[in-house]
Amino acid sequence: MTTLYDPLDVAEYTLAELSAIVEVAETWNTYVAIHVNTDAAIQTALDAGVKSIEHGFFITEETAKRMAAEGAWWSMQPFMLDEDAPTFESDFATAKFESCVVGLNSVVAYTKKNGVKTAFGTDSLFSPETSEKQGKLLAKMQKWYTPCEALKMATHDNAQLLKLCGPRDPYVGDLGVVREGAWADLIVVDGNPLENLDLVADPEESFIVIMKGGELYKNRLVSAP
Ligand SMILES: [Zn+2]
């Protein structure tokens, strides 16, 4: 998206290349997700059998209809031109980022209208600093979604997408549901995030219990003996 040398109009991979990637993933009984923006490249990825379109800032309504019909996922990242926008060393990269981000409103409209399965992503990899902003990014989803829609997307719906990796699924129990035997990633929030999603932007203050994989990492519910 913001690399220095490949313009936003190019589709890059050919159908043969993408098909080969999908074929190899299928030998591992898993699926392919692709970080892609150009609409033609998204169409080629769908032709090849890619299951998840990450970013997709230039998805057209026609492509959204196709994704819905074929059950492909859109993994969206709530990037905006705000205080959390990444900074780049070159004007070229900055301009590319800006021209991607302005398309997001339209893509949300097309995907909502046509019922495209949508996942919440952050694109935060390998960076503890940006990972700390995940809650803040989730709260930003209020621009387009109700708190319930955003929370369901980040938990239950994302889990449905991850399930596509079949036997490569590293989780022992079901994800994104609260029931006996499910994978216990649980958060207790001081307040009602269905009414105020801004609570998830401040985990330090709002999250009074954090359980990951059945283990407690934070518990302010326990009173002193
Ligand atoms: Zn990406």
mmCIF file with all atom_site columns, C-alpha atoms and ligand atoms in Angstrom:
data_model
loop_
_atom_site.group_PDB
_atom_site.id
_atom_site.type_symbol
_atom_site.label_atom_id
_atom_site.label_alt_id
_atom_site.label_comp_id
_atom_site.label_asym_id
_atom_site.label_entity_id
_atom_site.label_seq_id
_atom_site.pdbx_PDB_ins_code
_atom_site.Cartn_x
_atom_site.Cartn_y
_atom_site.Cartn_z
_atom_site.occupancy
_atom_site.B_iso_or_equiv
_atom_site.pdbx_formal_charge
_atom_site.auth_seq_id
_atom_site.auth_comp_id
_atom_site.auth_asym_id
_atom_site.auth_atom_id
_atom_site.pdbx_PDB_model_num
ATOM   1   C  CA . MET A 1 1   ? 0.000   0.000   0.000   1.00 0.00 ? 1   MET A CA 1
ATOM   2   C  CA . THR A 1 2   ? 2.720   2.475   0.878   1.00 0.00 ? 2   THR A CA 1
ATOM   3   C  CA . THR A 1 3   ? 5.762   0.966   -0.759  1.00 0.00 ? 3   THR A CA 1
ATOM   4   C  CA . LEU A 1 4   ? 8.024   3.307   -2.715  1.00 0.00 ? 4   LEU A CA 1
ATOM   5   C  CA . TYR A 1 5   ? 8.063   1.711   -6.127  1.00 0.00 ? 5   TYR A CA 1
ATOM   6   C  CA . ASP A 1 6   ? 4.727   0.102   -7.026  1.00 0.00 ? 6   ASP A CA 1
ATOM   7   C  CA . PRO A 1 7   ? 1.930   2.499   -7.995  1.00 0.00 ? 7   PRO A CA 1
ATOM   8   C  CA . LEU A 1 8   ? -1.622  1.874   -6.808  1.00 0.00 ? 8   LEU A CA 1
ATOM   9   C  CA . ASP A 1 9   ? -3.043  1.088   -10.248 1.00 0.00 ? 9   ASP A CA 1
ATOM   10  C  CA . VAL A 1 10  ? -0.903  -2.012  -10.827 1.00 0.00 ? 10  VAL A CA 1
ATOM   11  C  CA . ALA A 1 11  ? -2.322  -5.460  -10.134 1.00 0.00 ? 11  ALA A CA 1
ATOM   12  C  CA . GLU A 1 12  ? 1.099   -7.128  -9.651  1.00 0.00 ? 12  GLU A CA 1
ATOM   13  C  CA . TYR A 1 13  ? 0.485   -10.891 -9.340  1.00 0.00 ? 13  TYR A CA 1
ATOM   14  C  CA . THR A 1 14  ? -0.901  -12.793 -12.304 1.00 0.00 ? 14  THR A CA 1
ATOM   15  C  CA . LEU A 1 15  ? -3.742  -15.284 -12.059 1.00 0.00 ? 15  LEU A CA 1
ATOM   16  C  CA . ALA A 1 16  ? -1.252  -18.127 -12.590 1.00 0.00 ? 16  ALA A CA 1
ATOM   17  C  CA . GLU A 1 17  ? 0.901   -16.927 -9.712  1.00 0.00 ? 17  GLU A CA 1
ATOM   18  C  CA . LEU A 1 18  ? -2.035  -16.438 -7.337  1.00 0.00 ? 18  LEU A CA 1
ATOM   19  C  CA . SER A 1 19  ? -3.541  -19.779 -8.357  1.00 0.00 ? 19  SER A CA 1
ATOM   20  C  CA . ALA A 1 20  ? -0.254  -21.482 -7.533  1.00 0.00 ? 20  ALA A CA 1
ATOM   21  C  CA . ILE A 1 21  ? -0.229  -19.842 -4.097  1.00 0.00 ? 21  ILE A CA 1
ATOM   22  C  CA . VAL A 1 22  ? -3.807  -20.959 -3.414  1.00 0.00 ? 22  VAL A CA 1
ATOM   23  C  CA . GLU A 1 23  ? -3.010  -24.463 -4.671  1.00 0.00 ? 23  GLU A CA 1
ATOM   24  C  CA . VAL A 1 24  ? -0.072  -24.776 -2.288  1.00 0.00 ? 24  VAL A CA 1
ATOM   25  C  CA . ALA A 1 25  ? -2.154  -23.445 0.633   1.00 0.00 ? 25  ALA A CA 1
ATOM   26  C  CA . GLU A 1 26  ? -4.788  -26.036 -0.177  1.00 0.00 ? 26  GLU A CA 1
ATOM   27  C  CA . THR A 1 27  ? -2.203  -28.816 0.077   1.00 0.00 ? 27  THR A CA 1
ATOM   28  C  CA . TRP A 1 28  ? -1.888  -27.602 3.682   1.00 0.00 ? 28  TRP A CA 1
ATOM   29  C  CA . ASN A 1 29  ? -5.701  -27.607 4.020   1.00 0.00 ? 29  ASN A CA 1
ATOM   30  C  CA . THR A 1 30  ? -5.717  -23.917 4.694   1.00 0.00 ? 30  THR A CA 1
ATOM   31  C  CA . TYR A 1 31  ? -6.597  -20.692 2.891   1.00 0.00 ? 31  TYR A CA 1
ATOM   32  C  CA . VAL A 1 32  ? -4.983  -17.586 1.457   1.00 0.00 ? 32  VAL A CA 1
ATOM   33  C  CA . ALA A 1 33  ? -5.467  -14.022 2.681   1.00 0.00 ? 33  ALA A CA 1
ATOM   34  C  CA . ILE A 1 34  ? -4.062  -11.248 0.554   1.00 0.00 ? 34  ILE A CA 1
ATOM   35  C  CA . HIS A 1 35  ? -3.202  -7.636  1.410   1.00 0.00 ? 35  HIS A CA 1
ATOM   36  C  CA . VAL A 1 36  ? -4.468  -5.900  -1.684  1.00 0.00 ? 36  VAL A CA 1
ATOM   37  C  CA . ASN A 1 37  ? -6.104  -2.679  -2.818  1.00 0.00 ? 37  ASN A CA 1
ATOM   38  C  CA . THR A 1 38  ? -6.447  -2.431  -6.578  1.00 0.00 ? 38  THR A CA 1
ATOM   39  C  CA . ASP A 1 39  ? -9.854  -3.646  -7.704  1.00 0.00 ? 39  ASP A CA 1
ATOM   40  C  CA . ALA A 1 40  ? -8.473  -5.606  -10.666 1.00 0.00 ? 40  ALA A CA 1
ATOM   41  C  CA . ALA A 1 41  ? -6.046  -7.367  -8.338  1.00 0.00 ? 41  ALA A CA 1
ATOM   42  C  CA . ILE A 1 42  ? -8.903  -8.241  -5.985  1.00 0.00 ? 42  ILE A CA 1
ATOM   43  C  CA . GLN A 1 43  ? -10.868 -9.732  -8.880  1.00 0.00 ? 43  GLN A CA 1
ATOM   44  C  CA . THR A 1 44  ? -7.819  -11.799 -9.892  1.00 0.00 ? 44  THR A CA 1
ATOM   45  C  CA . ALA A 1 45  ? -7.376  -12.957 -6.301  1.00 0.00 ? 45  ALA A CA 1
ATOM   46  C  CA . LEU A 1 46  ? -11.013 -14.072 -6.215  1.00 0.00 ? 46  LEU A CA 1
ATOM   47  C  CA . ASP A 1 47  ? -10.520 -15.884 -9.534  1.00 0.00 ? 47  ASP A CA 1
ATOM   48  C  CA . ALA A 1 48  ? -7.632  -17.756 -7.932  1.00 0.00 ? 48  ALA A CA 1
ATOM   49  C  CA . GLY A 1 49  ? -9.690  -18.752 -4.880  1.00 0.00 ? 49  GLY A CA 1
ATOM   50  C  CA . VAL A 1 50  ? -8.290  -16.343 -2.304  1.00 0.00 ? 50  VAL A CA 1
ATOM   51  C  CA . LYS A 1 51  ? -10.662 -16.333 0.676   1.00 0.00 ? 51  LYS A CA 1
ATOM   52  C  CA . SER A 1 52  ? -9.797  -13.095 2.492   1.00 0.00 ? 52  SER A CA 1
ATOM   53  C  CA . ILE A 1 53  ? -9.198  -9.641  1.061   1.00 0.00 ? 53  ILE A CA 1
ATOM   54  C  CA . GLU A 1 54  ? -7.252  -7.489  3.533   1.00 0.00 ? 54  GLU A CA 1
ATOM   55  C  CA . HIS A 1 55  ? -7.604  -3.710  3.202   1.00 0.00 ? 55  HIS A CA 1
ATOM   56  C  CA . GLY A 1 56  ? -9.350  -3.656  -0.171  1.00 0.00 ? 56  GLY A CA 1
ATOM   57  C  CA . PHE A 1 57  ? -9.542  0.132   -0.192  1.00 0.00 ? 57  PHE A CA 1
ATOM   58  C  CA . PHE A 1 58  ? -10.579 0.196   -3.860  1.00 0.00 ? 58  PHE A CA 1
ATOM   59  C  CA . ILE A 1 59  ? -13.281 -2.484  -3.764  1.00 0.00 ? 59  ILE A CA 1
ATOM   60  C  CA . THR A 1 60  ? -16.045 -1.467  -6.186  1.00 0.00 ? 60  THR A CA 1
ATOM   61  C  CA . GLU A 1 61  ? -19.693 -2.291  -5.671  1.00 0.00 ? 61  GLU A CA 1
ATOM   62  C  CA . GLU A 1 62  ? -19.466 -4.924  -8.404  1.00 0.00 ? 62  GLU A CA 1
ATOM   63  C  CA . THR A 1 63  ? -16.598 -6.605  -6.565  1.00 0.00 ? 63  THR A CA 1
ATOM   64  C  CA . ALA A 1 64  ? -18.473 -6.368  -3.246  1.00 0.00 ? 64  ALA A CA 1
ATOM   65  C  CA . LYS A 1 65  ? -21.402 -8.180  -4.866  1.00 0.00 ? 65  LYS A CA 1
ATOM   66  C  CA . ARG A 1 66  ? -19.066 -10.877 -6.124  1.00 0.00 ? 66  ARG A CA 1
ATOM   67  C  CA . MET A 1 67  ? -17.414 -11.279 -2.715  1.00 0.00 ? 67  MET A CA 1
ATOM   68  C  CA . ALA A 1 68  ? -20.817 -11.680 -1.068  1.00 0.00 ? 68  ALA A CA 1
ATOM   69  C  CA . ALA A 1 69  ? -21.937 -14.224 -3.661  1.00 0.00 ? 69  ALA A CA 1
ATOM   70  C  CA . GLU A 1 70  ? -18.746 -16.252 -3.304  1.00 0.00 ? 70  GLU A CA 1
ATOM   71  C  CA . GLY A 1 71  ? -18.468 -16.004 0.487   1.00 0.00 ? 71  GLY A CA 1
ATOM   72  C  CA . ALA A 1 72  ? -15.140 -14.174 0.394   1.00 0.00 ? 72  ALA A CA 1
ATOM   73  C  CA . TRP A 1 73  ? -14.200 -12.088 3.417   1.00 0.00 ? 73  TRP A CA 1
ATOM   74  C  CA . TRP A 1 74  ? -13.255 -8.447  3.621   1.00 0.00 ? 74  TRP A CA 1
ATOM   75  C  CA . SER A 1 75  ? -10.828 -7.832  6.457   1.00 0.00 ? 75  SER A CA 1
ATOM   76  C  CA . MET A 1 76  ? -11.015 -4.105  7.060   1.00 0.00 ? 76  MET A CA 1
ATOM   77  C  CA . GLN A 1 77  ? -8.676  -1.860  8.998   1.00 0.00 ? 77  GLN A CA 1
ATOM   78  C  CA . PRO A 1 78  ? -10.089 1.423   10.309  1.00 0.00 ? 78  PRO A CA 1
ATOM   79  C  CA . PHE A 1 79  ? -7.280  3.594   9.004   1.00 0.00 ? 79  PHE A CA 1
ATOM   80  C  CA . MET A 1 80  ? -8.022  7.308   9.000   1.00 0.00 ? 80  MET A CA 1
ATOM   81  C  CA . LEU A 1 81  ? -6.189  10.527  8.405   1.00 0.00 ? 81  LEU A CA 1
ATOM   82  C  CA . ASP A 1 82  ? -6.012  11.264  12.108  1.00 0.00 ? 82  ASP A CA 1
ATOM   83  C  CA . GLU A 1 83  ? -3.471  11.333  14.920  1.00 0.00 ? 83  GLU A CA 1
ATOM   84  C  CA . ASP A 1 84  ? -2.865  7.592   14.530  1.00 0.00 ? 84  ASP A CA 1
ATOM   85  C  CA . ALA A 1 85  ? -2.125  7.747   10.801  1.00 0.00 ? 85  ALA A CA 1
ATOM   86  C  CA . PRO A 1 86  ? 1.312   6.329   10.103  1.00 0.00 ? 86  PRO A CA 1
ATOM   87  C  CA . THR A 1 87  ? 4.032   8.704   9.009   1.00 0.00 ? 87  THR A CA 1
ATOM   88  C  CA . PHE A 1 88  ? 6.202   7.988   6.008   1.00 0.00 ? 88  PHE A CA 1
ATOM   89  C  CA . GLU A 1 89  ? 9.596   9.206   4.930   1.00 0.00 ? 89  GLU A CA 1
ATOM   90  C  CA . SER A 1 90  ? 8.519   9.996   1.389   1.00 0.00 ? 90  SER A CA 1
ATOM   91  C  CA . ASP A 1 91  ? 5.736   12.206  0.048   1.00 0.00 ? 91  ASP A CA 1
ATOM   92  C  CA . PHE A 1 92  ? 4.979   9.478   -2.501  1.00 0.00 ? 92  PHE A CA 1
ATOM   93  C  CA . ALA A 1 93  ? 4.169   6.961   0.230   1.00 0.00 ? 93  ALA A CA 1
ATOM   94  C  CA . THR A 1 94  ? 2.159   9.517   2.198   1.00 0.00 ? 94  THR A CA 1
ATOM   95  C  CA . ALA A 1 95  ? 0.098   10.394  -0.880  1.00 0.00 ? 95  ALA A CA 1
ATOM   96  C  CA . LYS A 1 96  ? -0.535  6.692   -1.532  1.00 0.00 ? 96  LYS A CA 1
ATOM   97  C  CA . PHE A 1 97  ? -1.734  6.136   2.007   1.00 0.00 ? 97  PHE A CA 1
ATOM   98  C  CA . GLU A 1 98  ? -4.073  9.115   1.798   1.00 0.00 ? 98  GLU A CA 1
ATOM   99  C  CA . SER A 1 99  ? -5.572  8.041   -1.513  1.00 0.00 ? 99  SER A CA 1
ATOM   100 C  CA . CYS A 1 100 ? -6.251  4.575   -0.080  1.00 0.00 ? 100 CYS A CA 1
ATOM   101 C  CA . VAL A 1 101 ? -7.844  5.760   3.133   1.00 0.00 ? 101 VAL A CA 1
ATOM   102 C  CA . VAL A 1 102 ? -10.315 8.112   1.488   1.00 0.00 ? 102 VAL A CA 1
ATOM   103 C  CA . GLY A 1 103 ? -11.921 5.113   -0.229  1.00 0.00 ? 103 GLY A CA 1
ATOM   104 C  CA . LEU A 1 104 ? -12.911 3.436   3.004   1.00 0.00 ? 104 LEU A CA 1
ATOM   105 C  CA . ASN A 1 105 ? -16.341 5.049   3.409   1.00 0.00 ? 105 ASN A CA 1
ATOM   106 C  CA . SER A 1 106 ? -17.450 3.771   0.006   1.00 0.00 ? 106 SER A CA 1
ATOM   107 C  CA . VAL A 1 107 ? -16.145 0.267   0.635   1.00 0.00 ? 107 VAL A CA 1
ATOM   108 C  CA . VAL A 1 108 ? -17.985 0.059   3.960   1.00 0.00 ? 108 VAL A CA 1
ATOM   109 C  CA . ALA A 1 109 ? -21.174 1.150   2.192   1.00 0.00 ? 109 ALA A CA 1
ATOM   110 C  CA . TYR A 1 110 ? -20.780 -1.416  -0.626  1.00 0.00 ? 110 TYR A CA 1
ATOM   111 C  CA . THR A 1 111 ? -19.905 -4.294  1.691   1.00 0.00 ? 111 THR A CA 1
ATOM   112 C  CA . LYS A 1 112 ? -22.713 -3.509  4.149   1.00 0.00 ? 112 LYS A CA 1
ATOM   113 C  CA . LYS A 1 113 ? -25.304 -3.110  1.421   1.00 0.00 ? 113 LYS A CA 1
ATOM   114 C  CA . ASN A 1 114 ? -24.354 -6.402  -0.203  1.00 0.00 ? 114 ASN A CA 1
ATOM   115 C  CA . GLY A 1 115 ? -23.762 -8.431  2.960   1.00 0.00 ? 115 GLY A CA 1
ATOM   116 C  CA . VAL A 1 116 ? -20.046 -9.156  2.550   1.00 0.00 ? 116 VAL A CA 1
ATOM   117 C  CA . LYS A 1 117 ? -18.603 -11.085 5.479   1.00 0.00 ? 117 LYS A CA 1
ATOM   118 C  CA . THR A 1 118 ? -16.410 -8.552  7.239   1.00 0.00 ? 118 THR A CA 1
ATOM   119 C  CA . ALA A 1 119 ? -13.596 -9.002  9.731   1.00 0.00 ? 119 ALA A CA 1
ATOM   120 C  CA . PHE A 1 120 ? -11.855 -6.420  11.907  1.00 0.00 ? 120 PHE A CA 1
ATOM   121 C  CA . GLY A 1 121 ? -8.100  -6.093  11.492  1.00 0.00 ? 121 GLY A CA 1
ATOM   122 C  CA . THR A 1 122 ? -5.381  -3.697  12.501  1.00 0.00 ? 122 THR A CA 1
ATOM   123 C  CA . ASP A 1 123 ? -2.456  -4.692  10.289  1.00 0.00 ? 123 ASP A CA 1
ATOM   124 C  CA . SER A 1 124 ? -0.358  -4.344  13.447  1.00 0.00 ? 124 SER A CA 1
ATOM   125 C  CA . LEU A 1 125 ? 2.459   -6.830  13.212  1.00 0.00 ? 125 LEU A CA 1
ATOM   126 C  CA . PHE A 1 126 ? 5.640   -7.124  15.227  1.00 0.00 ? 126 PHE A CA 1
ATOM   127 C  CA . SER A 1 127 ? 5.166   -3.754  16.900  1.00 0.00 ? 127 SER A CA 1
ATOM   128 C  CA . PRO A 1 128 ? 4.239   -3.579  20.598  1.00 0.00 ? 128 PRO A CA 1
ATOM   129 C  CA . GLU A 1 129 ? 3.554   0.164   20.237  1.00 0.00 ? 129 GLU A CA 1
ATOM   130 C  CA . THR A 1 130 ? 0.938   -0.242  17.520  1.00 0.00 ? 130 THR A CA 1
ATOM   131 C  CA . SER A 1 131 ? -0.473  -3.359  19.158  1.00 0.00 ? 131 SER A CA 1
ATOM   132 C  CA . GLU A 1 132 ? -1.274  -1.241  22.198  1.00 0.00 ? 132 GLU A CA 1
ATOM   133 C  CA . LYS A 1 133 ? -3.595  0.802   19.993  1.00 0.00 ? 133 LYS A CA 1
ATOM   134 C  CA . GLN A 1 134 ? -5.804  -2.131  19.002  1.00 0.00 ? 134 GLN A CA 1
ATOM   135 C  CA . GLY A 1 135 ? -8.551  -1.125  21.414  1.00 0.00 ? 135 GLY A CA 1
ATOM   136 C  CA . LYS A 1 136 ? -8.448  2.426   20.139  1.00 0.00 ? 136 LYS A CA 1
ATOM   137 C  CA . LEU A 1 137 ? -8.742  1.147   16.557  1.00 0.00 ? 137 LEU A CA 1
ATOM   138 C  CA . LEU A 1 138 ? -11.718 -0.988  17.523  1.00 0.00 ? 138 LEU A CA 1
ATOM   139 C  CA . ALA A 1 139 ? -13.408 2.051   19.078  1.00 0.00 ? 139 ALA A CA 1
ATOM   140 C  CA . LYS A 1 140 ? -12.903 3.904   15.788  1.00 0.00 ? 140 LYS A CA 1
ATOM   141 C  CA . MET A 1 141 ? -15.173 1.382   14.100  1.00 0.00 ? 141 MET A CA 1
ATOM   142 C  CA . GLN A 1 142 ? -18.062 3.418   15.541  1.00 0.00 ? 142 GLN A CA 1
ATOM   143 C  CA . LYS A 1 143 ? -17.695 5.665   12.543  1.00 0.00 ? 143 LYS A CA 1
ATOM   144 C  CA . TRP A 1 144 ? -19.372 2.959   10.455  1.00 0.00 ? 144 TRP A CA 1
ATOM   145 C  CA . TYR A 1 145 ? -20.747 0.274   12.787  1.00 0.00 ? 145 TYR A CA 1
ATOM   146 C  CA . THR A 1 146 ? -22.790 0.052   15.973  1.00 0.00 ? 146 THR A CA 1
ATOM   147 C  CA . PRO A 1 147 ? -20.843 -0.985  19.083  1.00 0.00 ? 147 PRO A CA 1
ATOM   148 C  CA . CYS A 1 148 ? -22.555 -4.389  18.890  1.00 0.00 ? 148 CYS A CA 1
ATOM   149 C  CA . GLU A 1 149 ? -21.564 -4.851  15.238  1.00 0.00 ? 149 GLU A CA 1
ATOM   150 C  CA . ALA A 1 150 ? -17.956 -3.862  15.929  1.00 0.00 ? 150 ALA A CA 1
ATOM   151 C  CA . LEU A 1 151 ? -17.613 -6.098  18.996  1.00 0.00 ? 151 LEU A CA 1
ATOM   152 C  CA . LYS A 1 152 ? -19.202 -9.058  17.245  1.00 0.00 ? 152 LYS A CA 1
ATOM   153 C  CA . MET A 1 153 ? -16.918 -8.514  14.270  1.00 0.00 ? 153 MET A CA 1
ATOM   154 C  CA . ALA A 1 154 ? -13.748 -8.432  16.374  1.00 0.00 ? 154 ALA A CA 1
ATOM   155 C  CA . THR A 1 155 ? -14.701 -11.563 18.309  1.00 0.00 ? 155 THR A CA 1
ATOM   156 C  CA . HIS A 1 156 ? -17.244 -13.960 16.791  1.00 0.00 ? 156 HIS A CA 1
ATOM   157 C  CA . ASP A 1 157 ? -16.890 -12.963 13.135  1.00 0.00 ? 157 ASP A CA 1
ATOM   158 C  CA . ASN A 1 158 ? -13.091 -12.878 13.139  1.00 0.00 ? 158 ASN A CA 1
ATOM   159 C  CA . ALA A 1 159 ? -13.173 -16.353 14.675  1.00 0.00 ? 159 ALA A CA 1
ATOM   160 C  CA . GLN A 1 160 ? -15.246 -17.602 11.735  1.00 0.00 ? 160 GLN A CA 1
ATOM   161 C  CA . LEU A 1 161 ? -12.585 -16.324 9.354   1.00 0.00 ? 161 LEU A CA 1
ATOM   162 C  CA . LEU A 1 162 ? -9.749  -17.950 11.308  1.00 0.00 ? 162 LEU A CA 1
ATOM   163 C  CA . LYS A 1 163 ? -11.648 -21.257 11.263  1.00 0.00 ? 163 LYS A CA 1
ATOM   164 C  CA . LEU A 1 164 ? -10.994 -21.405 7.519   1.00 0.00 ? 164 LEU A CA 1
ATOM   165 C  CA . CYS A 1 165 ? -7.479  -22.611 8.349   1.00 0.00 ? 165 CYS A CA 1
ATOM   166 C  CA . GLY A 1 166 ? -9.052  -25.973 9.263   1.00 0.00 ? 166 GLY A CA 1
ATOM   167 C  CA . PRO A 1 167 ? -6.549  -28.386 10.788  1.00 0.00 ? 167 PRO A CA 1
ATOM   168 C  CA . ARG A 1 168 ? -3.967  -25.588 10.959  1.00 0.00 ? 168 ARG A CA 1
ATOM   169 C  CA . ASP A 1 169 ? -6.128  -23.885 13.593  1.00 0.00 ? 169 ASP A CA 1
ATOM   170 C  CA . PRO A 1 170 ? -3.856  -23.522 16.654  1.00 0.00 ? 170 PRO A CA 1
ATOM   171 C  CA . TYR A 1 171 ? -6.748  -23.066 19.103  1.00 0.00 ? 171 TYR A CA 1
ATOM   172 C  CA . VAL A 1 172 ? -7.999  -26.096 20.995  1.00 0.00 ? 172 VAL A CA 1
ATOM   173 C  CA . GLY A 1 173 ? -11.542 -24.839 21.635  1.00 0.00 ? 173 GLY A CA 1
ATOM   174 C  CA . ASP A 1 174 ? -13.988 -22.690 19.733  1.00 0.00 ? 174 ASP A CA 1
ATOM   175 C  CA . LEU A 1 175 ? -13.110 -19.023 19.441  1.00 0.00 ? 175 LEU A CA 1
ATOM   176 C  CA . GLY A 1 176 ? -15.404 -16.043 19.673  1.00 0.00 ? 176 GLY A CA 1
ATOM   177 C  CA . VAL A 1 177 ? -18.113 -17.684 21.772  1.00 0.00 ? 177 VAL A CA 1
ATOM   178 C  CA . VAL A 1 178 ? -18.661 -17.865 25.517  1.00 0.00 ? 178 VAL A CA 1
ATOM   179 C  CA . ARG A 1 179 ? -19.547 -21.412 26.460  1.00 0.00 ? 179 ARG A CA 1
ATOM   180 C  CA . GLU A 1 180 ? -18.122 -24.421 28.229  1.00 0.00 ? 180 GLU A CA 1
ATOM   181 C  CA . GLY A 1 181 ? -15.151 -25.898 26.393  1.00 0.00 ? 181 GLY A CA 1
ATOM   182 C  CA . ALA A 1 182 ? -14.547 -22.811 24.253  1.00 0.00 ? 182 ALA A CA 1
ATOM   183 C  CA . TRP A 1 183 ? -11.161 -21.097 24.101  1.00 0.00 ? 183 TRP A CA 1
ATOM   184 C  CA . ALA A 1 184 ? -11.265 -18.731 27.074  1.00 0.00 ? 184 ALA A CA 1
ATOM   185 C  CA . ASP A 1 185 ? -10.090 -15.328 25.915  1.00 0.00 ? 185 ASP A CA 1
ATOM   186 C  CA . LEU A 1 186 ? -12.314 -13.189 28.104  1.00 0.00 ? 186 LEU A CA 1
ATOM   187 C  CA . ILE A 1 187 ? -12.409 -9.564  29.163  1.00 0.00 ? 187 ILE A CA 1
ATOM   188 C  CA . VAL A 1 188 ? -14.566 -8.084  31.902  1.00 0.00 ? 188 VAL A CA 1
ATOM   189 C  CA . VAL A 1 189 ? -15.245 -4.425  31.207  1.00 0.00 ? 189 VAL A CA 1
ATOM   190 C  CA . ASP A 1 190 ? -16.089 -1.839  33.853  1.00 0.00 ? 190 ASP A CA 1
ATOM   191 C  CA . GLY A 1 191 ? -19.108 -0.434  32.037  1.00 0.00 ? 191 GLY A CA 1
ATOM   192 C  CA . ASN A 1 192 ? -21.187 -1.469  29.061  1.00 0.00 ? 192 ASN A CA 1
ATOM   193 C  CA . PRO A 1 193 ? -19.227 -1.438  25.777  1.00 0.00 ? 193 PRO A CA 1
ATOM   194 C  CA . LEU A 1 194 ? -22.498 -2.048  23.903  1.00 0.00 ? 194 LEU A CA 1
ATOM   195 C  CA . GLU A 1 195 ? -23.473 1.462   24.980  1.00 0.00 ? 195 GLU A CA 1
ATOM   196 C  CA . ASN A 1 196 ? -20.027 3.005   25.063  1.00 0.00 ? 196 ASN A CA 1
ATOM   197 C  CA . LEU A 1 197 ? -17.450 1.412   22.784  1.00 0.00 ? 197 LEU A CA 1
ATOM   198 C  CA . ASP A 1 198 ? -14.898 4.047   23.807  1.00 0.00 ? 198 ASP A CA 1
ATOM   199 C  CA . LEU A 1 199 ? -14.334 1.872   26.892  1.00 0.00 ? 199 LEU A CA 1
ATOM   200 C  CA . VAL A 1 200 ? -12.266 -0.564  24.831  1.00 0.00 ? 200 VAL A CA 1
ATOM   201 C  CA . ALA A 1 201 ? -9.930  2.240   23.808  1.00 0.00 ? 201 ALA A CA 1
ATOM   202 C  CA . ASP A 1 202 ? -8.672  2.460   27.384  1.00 0.00 ? 202 ASP A CA 1
ATOM   203 C  CA . PRO A 1 203 ? -7.949  -1.114  28.515  1.00 0.00 ? 203 PRO A CA 1
ATOM   204 C  CA . GLU A 1 204 ? -5.769  0.009   31.412  1.00 0.00 ? 204 GLU A CA 1
ATOM   205 C  CA . GLU A 1 205 ? -8.727  1.675   33.077  1.00 0.00 ? 205 GLU A CA 1
ATOM   206 C  CA . SER A 1 206 ? -11.737 -0.205  31.686  1.00 0.00 ? 206 SER A CA 1
ATOM   207 C  CA . PHE A 1 207 ? -10.640 -3.839  31.615  1.00 0.00 ? 207 PHE A CA 1
ATOM   208 C  CA . ILE A 1 208 ? -10.880 -5.235  35.109  1.00 0.00 ? 208 ILE A CA 1
ATOM   209 C  CA . VAL A 1 209 ? -10.310 -8.869  34.123  1.00 0.00 ? 209 VAL A CA 1
ATOM   210 C  CA . ILE A 1 210 ? -8.215  -10.145 31.237  1.00 0.00 ? 210 ILE A CA 1
ATOM   211 C  CA . MET A 1 211 ? -8.121  -13.891 30.658  1.00 0.00 ? 211 MET A CA 1
ATOM   212 C  CA . LYS A 1 212 ? -6.173  -15.344 27.760  1.00 0.00 ? 212 LYS A CA 1
ATOM   213 C  CA . GLY A 1 213 ? -6.246  -19.027 26.896  1.00 0.00 ? 213 GLY A CA 1
ATOM   214 C  CA . GLY A 1 214 ? -7.894  -19.748 30.249  1.00 0.00 ? 214 GLY A CA 1
ATOM   215 C  CA . GLU A 1 215 ? -5.187  -17.948 32.242  1.00 0.00 ? 215 GLU A CA 1
ATOM   216 C  CA . LEU A 1 216 ? -5.789  -14.783 34.196  1.00 0.00 ? 216 LEU A CA 1
ATOM   217 C  CA . TYR A 1 217 ? -3.437  -11.968 33.293  1.00 0.00 ? 217 TYR A CA 1
ATOM   218 C  CA . LYS A 1 218 ? -5.282  -9.225  35.130  1.00 0.00 ? 218 LYS A CA 1
ATOM   219 C  CA . ASN A 1 219 ? -7.898  -9.497  37.833  1.00 0.00 ? 219 ASN A CA 1
ATOM   220 C  CA . ARG A 1 220 ? -9.123  -6.491  39.725  1.00 0.00 ? 220 ARG A CA 1
ATOM   221 C  CA . LEU A 1 221 ? -12.314 -8.315  40.749  1.00 0.00 ? 221 LEU A CA 1
ATOM   222 C  CA . VAL A 1 222 ? -10.538 -10.211 43.516  1.00 0.00 ? 222 VAL A CA 1
ATOM   223 C  CA . SER A 1 223 ? -10.702 -8.294  46.752  1.00 0.00 ? 223 SER A CA 1
ATOM   224 C  CA . ALA A 1 224 ? -7.942  -8.561  49.311  1.00 0.00 ? 224 ALA A CA 1
ATOM   225 C  CA . PRO A 1 225 ? -8.457  -11.292 51.968  1.00 0.00 ? 225 PRO A CA 1
HETATM 226 ZN ZN . ZN  B 2 .   ? -1.522  -4.936  5.131   1.00 0.00 ? 1   ZN  B ZN 1
#
